[in-house]
Short mmCIF file of C-alpha atoms in Angstrom, two decimals:
data_model
loop_
_atom_site.label_atom_id
_atom_site.label_comp_id
_atom_site.label_asym_id
_atom_site.label_seq_id
_atom_site.Cartn_x
_atom_site.Cartn_y
_atom_site.Cartn_z
CA UNK V 8 -0.08 0.03 0.03
CA UNK V 9 1.36 3.64 -0.83
CA UNK V 10 0.01 6.79 0.56
CA UNK V 11 -1.68 9.24 -1.62
CA UNK V 12 -0.76 12.79 -1.30
CA UNK V 13 2.56 14.30 0.06
CA UNK V 14 5.06 13.74 2.79
CA UNK V 15 5.61 16.19 5.63
CA UNK V 16 8.48 18.47 6.25
CA UNK V 17 10.98 16.71 8.59
CA UNK V 18 9.33 13.19 7.81
CA UNK V 19 11.62 10.27 7.35
CA UNK V 20 10.92 8.44 3.93
CA UNK V 21 12.12 5.27 2.23
CA UNK V 22 13.09 5.54 -1.41
CA UNK V 23 14.93 3.89 -4.32
CA UNK V 24 17.57 5.76 -6.10
CA UNK V 25 16.43 6.26 -9.65
CA UNK V 26 18.71 8.50 -11.28
CA UNK V 27 22.13 10.05 -10.39
CA UNK V 28 23.26 13.45 -11.95
CA UNK V 29 26.20 15.65 -11.19
CA UNK V 30 24.06 17.96 -9.17
CA UNK V 31 22.22 15.38 -7.06
CA UNK V 32 20.09 12.21 -6.83
CA UNK V 33 16.41 11.69 -8.00
CA UNK V 34 14.80 9.07 -5.63
CA UNK V 35 11.42 7.43 -6.00
CA UNK V 36 9.53 7.38 -2.67
CA UNK V 37 8.41 3.83 -1.98
CA UNK V 38 5.66 4.77 0.46
CA UNK V 39 3.99 7.64 -1.82
CA UNK V 40 2.18 7.06 -5.04
CA UNK V 41 3.77 8.78 -8.02
CA UNK V 42 6.23 10.72 -5.88
CA UNK V 43 9.88 11.69 -6.65
CA UNK V 44 12.29 13.52 -4.50
CA UNK V 45 15.65 15.29 -5.27
CA UNK V 46 18.73 15.06 -2.98
CA UNK V 47 20.95 17.90 -3.91
CA UNK V 48 24.70 17.02 -3.95
CA UNK V 49 25.26 19.18 -0.77
CA UNK V 50 22.70 16.93 1.08
CA UNK V 51 23.98 13.48 -0.15
CA UNK V 52 26.99 13.29 2.59
CA UNK V 53 28.75 15.60 4.82
CA UNK V 54 31.88 17.25 3.61
CA UNK V 55 33.17 17.92 -0.10
CA UNK V 56 31.88 15.35 -2.73
CA UNK V 57 33.84 14.82 -5.78
CA UNK V 58 31.70 12.16 -7.39
CA UNK V 59 28.15 11.28 -6.20
CA UNK V 60 28.44 7.77 -7.22
CA UNK V 61 30.93 7.13 -4.45
CA UNK V 62 28.09 7.47 -2.08
CA UNK V 63 25.15 5.96 -3.68
CA UNK V 64 24.10 3.76 -6.70
CA UNK V 65 21.16 3.21 -8.92
CA UNK V 66 18.61 0.91 -7.39
CA UNK V 67 19.81 1.51 -3.81
CA UNK V 68 17.15 1.77 -1.20
CA UNK V 69 17.86 4.79 1.00
CA UNK V 70 16.14 6.59 4.04
CA UNK V 71 15.88 10.37 3.42
CA UNK V 72 14.75 13.20 5.54
CA UNK V 73 12.20 15.59 3.75
CA UNK V 74 13.54 19.08 3.81
CA UNK V 75 10.77 20.85 1.77
CA UNK V 76 7.64 20.01 -0.21
CA UNK V 77 6.41 22.35 -2.92
CA UNK V 78 3.18 20.93 -4.39
CA UNK V 79 2.84 23.72 -6.99
CA UNK V 80 6.20 22.76 -8.56
CA UNK V 81 5.78 19.21 -7.71
CA UNK V 82 9.11 19.09 -5.94
CA UNK V 83 10.26 17.35 -2.94
CA UNK V 84 13.79 18.12 -1.43
CA UNK V 85 15.38 15.42 0.49
CA UNK V 86 18.54 14.96 2.48
CA UNK V 87 20.41 11.65 3.06
CA UNK V 88 23.30 13.29 5.32
CA UNK V 89 20.66 14.41 7.82
CA UNK V 90 19.73 10.72 8.54
CA UNK V 91 21.85 8.89 11.21
CA UNK V 92 22.45 5.12 11.10
CA UNK V 93 19.84 4.47 14.13
CA UNK V 94 17.20 6.46 12.36
CA UNK V 95 17.84 4.68 9.00
CA UNK V 96 17.64 1.08 10.51
CA UNK V 97 14.59 2.00 12.30
CA UNK V 98 12.77 3.41 9.41
CA UNK V 99 13.82 0.55 7.16
CA UNK V 100 12.37 -1.81 9.88
CA UNK V 101 9.19 0.19 9.98
CA UNK V 102 8.89 0.07 6.19
CA UNK V 103 9.42 -3.65 6.14
CA UNK V 104 6.93 -4.17 8.74
CA UNK V 105 4.26 -2.39 6.70
CA UNK V 106 5.20 -4.53 3.55
CA UNK V 107 4.30 -7.54 5.92
CA UNK V 108 1.12 -5.92 6.95
CA UNK V 109 0.31 -5.34 3.45
CA UNK V 110 0.48 -8.94 2.62
CA UNK V 111 -1.46 -9.80 5.80
CA UNK V 112 -4.30 -7.56 4.50
CA UNK V 113 -4.41 -9.70 1.35
CA UNK V 114 -4.43 -12.82 3.47
CA UNK V 115 -7.31 -11.40 5.48
CA UNK V 116 -9.49 -10.03 2.79
CA UNK V 117 -8.58 -11.84 -0.43
CA UNK V 118 -6.08 -10.86 -3.37
CA UNK V 119 -9.20 -9.67 -5.09
CA UNK V 120 -10.50 -7.36 -2.32
CA UNK V 121 -11.72 -4.10 -3.73
CA UNK V 122 -9.70 -0.96 -3.47
CA UNK V 123 -12.64 0.76 -1.19
CA UNK V 124 -12.68 -1.99 1.30
CA UNK V 125 -8.99 -2.22 1.44
CA UNK V 126 -8.63 1.57 2.00
CA UNK V 127 -11.33 1.78 4.32
CA UNK V 128 -9.98 -0.91 6.72
CA UNK V 129 -6.23 0.37 6.30
CA UNK V 130 -7.47 3.94 7.03
CA UNK V 131 -9.14 2.73 10.17
CA UNK V 132 -6.16 0.78 11.46
CA UNK V 133 -3.74 3.67 10.64
CA UNK V 134 -6.14 5.97 12.48
CA UNK V 135 -6.43 3.80 15.59
CA UNK V 136 -2.81 2.35 15.77
CA UNK V 137 -0.55 4.56 13.71
CA UNK V 138 0.27 1.79 11.12
CA UNK V 139 -1.11 -1.34 9.62
CA UNK V 140 1.52 -3.41 11.32
CA UNK V 141 0.68 -2.08 14.87
CA UNK V 142 -2.89 -2.67 14.05
CA UNK V 143 -2.27 -6.35 13.29
CA UNK V 144 0.24 -6.87 16.27
CA UNK V 145 -2.34 -5.51 18.70
CA UNK V 146 -4.99 -7.78 17.25
CA UNK V 147 -2.48 -10.61 17.76
CA UNK V 148 -1.97 -9.54 21.41
CA UNK V 149 -5.29 -8.56 22.60
CA UNK V 150 -7.69 -10.44 20.03
CA UNK V 151 -11.00 -8.70 19.40
CA UNK V 152 -10.56 -6.53 22.48
CA UNK V 153 -7.96 -4.39 20.61
CA UNK V 154 -10.58 -3.72 17.75
CA UNK V 155 -13.50 -3.18 20.14
CA UNK V 156 -13.65 0.65 19.42
CA UNK V 157 -12.55 0.76 15.78
CA UNK V 158 -15.15 1.47 13.11
CA UNK V 159 -15.10 -1.97 11.46
CA UNK V 160 -17.71 -4.71 10.77
CA UNK V 161 -17.69 -7.74 12.85
CA UNK V 162 -16.56 -9.94 9.74
CA UNK V 163 -13.74 -7.40 9.16
CA UNK V 164 -12.54 -7.57 12.73
CA UNK V 165 -12.63 -11.43 12.73
CA UNK V 166 -10.58 -11.51 9.54
CA UNK V 167 -7.97 -9.30 10.91
CA UNK V 168 -7.77 -11.14 14.43
CA UNK V 169 -7.55 -14.57 12.79
CA UNK V 170 -4.97 -13.44 10.15
CA UNK V 171 -2.96 -11.74 12.92
CA UNK V 172 -3.07 -14.74 15.26
CA UNK V 173 -1.68 -16.87 12.38
CA UNK V 174 1.11 -14.62 11.15
CA UNK V 175 2.26 -12.19 13.73
CA UNK V 176 4.99 -13.10 15.90
CA UNK V 177 4.62 -11.42 19.34
CA UNK V 178 6.24 -11.84 22.66
CA UNK V 179 3.06 -12.52 24.54
CA UNK V 180 -0.77 -12.64 23.95
CA UNK V 181 -3.50 -11.59 26.20
CA UNK V 182 -6.97 -13.53 26.24
CA UNK V 183 -10.11 -12.84 28.31
CA UNK V 184 -12.98 -14.95 29.36
CA UNK V 185 -15.98 -14.58 31.90
CA UNK V 186 -17.59 -16.87 34.17
CA UNK V 187 -20.91 -16.30 36.08
CA UNK V 188 -20.91 -17.90 39.54
CA UNK V 189 -24.17 -18.48 41.50
CA UNK V 190 -24.63 -20.31 44.84
CA UNK V 191 -27.92 -20.11 46.65
CA UNK V 192 -26.84 -22.01 49.79
CA UNK V 193 -26.21 -20.24 53.12
CA UNK V 194 -22.62 -20.29 52.55
CA UNK V 195 -22.79 -19.02 48.99
CA UNK V 196 -20.55 -16.16 49.40
CA UNK V 197 -17.84 -18.17 50.85
CA UNK V 198 -18.20 -20.89 48.25
CA UNK V 199 -18.00 -18.30 45.40
CA UNK V 200 -14.84 -17.03 47.01
CA UNK V 201 -13.38 -20.65 47.13
CA UNK V 202 -14.38 -21.07 43.49
CA UNK V 203 -12.49 -17.86 42.69
CA UNK V 204 -9.29 -19.20 44.47
CA UNK V 205 -9.75 -22.31 42.51
CA UNK V 206 -9.99 -20.44 39.10
CA UNK V 207 -6.65 -18.68 40.04
CA UNK V 208 -5.00 -22.13 40.24
CA UNK V 209 -2.37 -23.21 42.66
CA UNK V 210 0.43 -21.15 41.46
CA UNK V 211 2.26 -24.02 39.59
CA UNK V 212 2.03 -22.31 36.14
CA UNK V 213 5.25 -21.31 34.51
CA UNK V 214 6.80 -18.02 35.00
CA UNK V 215 5.89 -16.95 31.49
CA UNK V 216 2.16 -17.33 32.20
CA UNK V 217 0.02 -14.72 34.13
CA UNK V 218 -3.67 -15.20 35.25
CA UNK V 219 -5.81 -13.08 37.18
CA UNK V 220 -9.51 -13.20 38.19
CA UNK V 221 -11.45 -10.08 38.93
CA UNK V 222 -14.96 -8.95 39.83
CA UNK V 223 -17.07 -7.48 36.98
CA UNK V 224 -20.51 -7.31 38.38
CA UNK V 225 -22.61 -9.74 40.17
CA UNK V 226 -22.46 -12.93 39.19
CA UNK V 227 -19.88 -12.20 36.64
CA UNK V 228 -16.08 -12.48 37.12
CA UNK V 229 -13.35 -11.60 34.49
CA UNK V 230 -10.58 -14.36 33.86
CA UNK V 231 -7.58 -12.72 32.11
CA UNK V 232 -4.50 -14.78 30.85
CA UNK V 233 -1.17 -13.61 29.39
CA UNK V 234 1.00 -16.26 27.69
CA UNK V 235 3.64 -16.71 25.00
CA UNK V 236 1.10 -18.13 22.52
CA UNK V 237 -2.60 -18.46 21.84
CA UNK V 238 -2.72 -22.19 22.19
CA UNK V 239 -1.38 -21.84 25.88
CA UNK V 240 -3.47 -18.98 26.76
CA UNK V 241 -6.56 -20.50 25.50
CA UNK V 242 -5.86 -23.67 27.45
CA UNK V 243 -5.13 -21.86 30.57
CA UNK V 244 -8.30 -19.80 30.34
CA UNK V 245 -10.60 -22.77 29.79
CA UNK V 246 -8.69 -24.77 32.68
CA UNK V 247 -9.26 -21.80 35.01
CA UNK V 248 -13.10 -21.50 34.19
CA UNK V 249 -13.41 -25.30 34.66
CA UNK V 250 -11.60 -25.21 38.03
CA UNK V 251 -14.18 -22.57 39.12
CA UNK V 252 -17.07 -24.63 37.65
CA UNK V 253 -15.97 -27.90 39.38
CA UNK V 254 -15.67 -25.93 42.83
CA UNK V 255 -18.90 -24.04 42.67
CA UNK V 256 -20.84 -27.11 41.41
CA UNK V 257 -19.31 -29.35 44.41
CA UNK V 258 -20.87 -26.58 46.66
CA UNK V 259 -24.27 -26.86 45.04
CA UNK V 260 -24.03 -23.72 42.84
CA UNK V 261 -23.68 -23.14 39.11
CA UNK V 262 -21.23 -21.74 36.64
CA UNK V 263 -21.52 -20.47 33.15
CA UNK V 264 -18.42 -19.68 31.11
CA UNK V 265 -18.57 -17.31 28.06
CA UNK V 266 -15.90 -15.29 26.08
CA UNK V 267 -17.84 -12.13 25.66
CA UNK V 268 -18.85 -9.60 28.26
CA UNK V 269 -22.52 -9.88 29.50
CA UNK V 270 -24.05 -6.63 28.61
CA UNK V 271 -26.82 -6.96 30.97
CA UNK V 272 -24.28 -6.74 33.87
CA UNK V 273 -23.06 -3.30 32.77
#
C-alpha cells in the first residue's frame, strides 16, 4: 500500500535511487504514490563530494529526510546526510513491517479485495494504531478487544484477528473470558470465594504465564491470561473456568463460562 498525497517536512521516507546526476540524486519514494524527490549534492553526505556515485548507486534503497515540499512545482527536496544510522535502521524496519502488513491484508480479505474496502480498513487501522503493522500486532496480542472501538464490521474484525494470530510473531498474547458464579446455599459467598481461588489455580504455572481473576458485576467475574502463544493462553483460560465450575458445583452452585462480556451486567 502506498500513501496518496505528500510527505511532511521533517518526515523520514524510504526511497529507491532512480537517477544520479552531477548535481544530485533523484529518488522514487516507496511509500508515496507517484512521488519523486531530489537530494541535492550538498545533501548527499557531509563534507566535499567529488563524485556522487561514490556515495550512492542506482537501485539502492535509502532513507531520506524531507527538507521541503512544493506541491505547485511538484518538487520534494530530500537529505541523506541528515539521517543517522539509528534512524535509518529504524525506518527501514518500519517500512519492512508495513510491507508484511500489506501482505496480511491480502490474506485477511483476499487478493481480489476491492480498493474501497482495502482503503477503508487500512485507514481505520492507521487512524487507531498509527500503522497497519501495529494494528495487526495489537490484534494478535489482545484479540478482538484491541478492535473493540474501531469502526469495522464484525466480519472485518474477525478477519484481522484470525490473520494476525496466524502470522504475527509477538512476545506474548492476552486472552479474556468470563464466568458467572451463583450459589444459593447459606454459605454461598464463601463458596464463590473458594471457586475464585480455584480459578486462580495453585500457582504452579510457568513464569511466562500470568492469570488473574477480577470482579465485574454480580454474578460475573473476568479471567485474564497472558501467555507466550494463543494455544497456551486459551488452554489456561479454559482450565481456570473449569476449576471454578468444579468448585462451585461441588458446593451446590452453578457456573456459566463465556468469552464475551455480558452486556446485561453493565
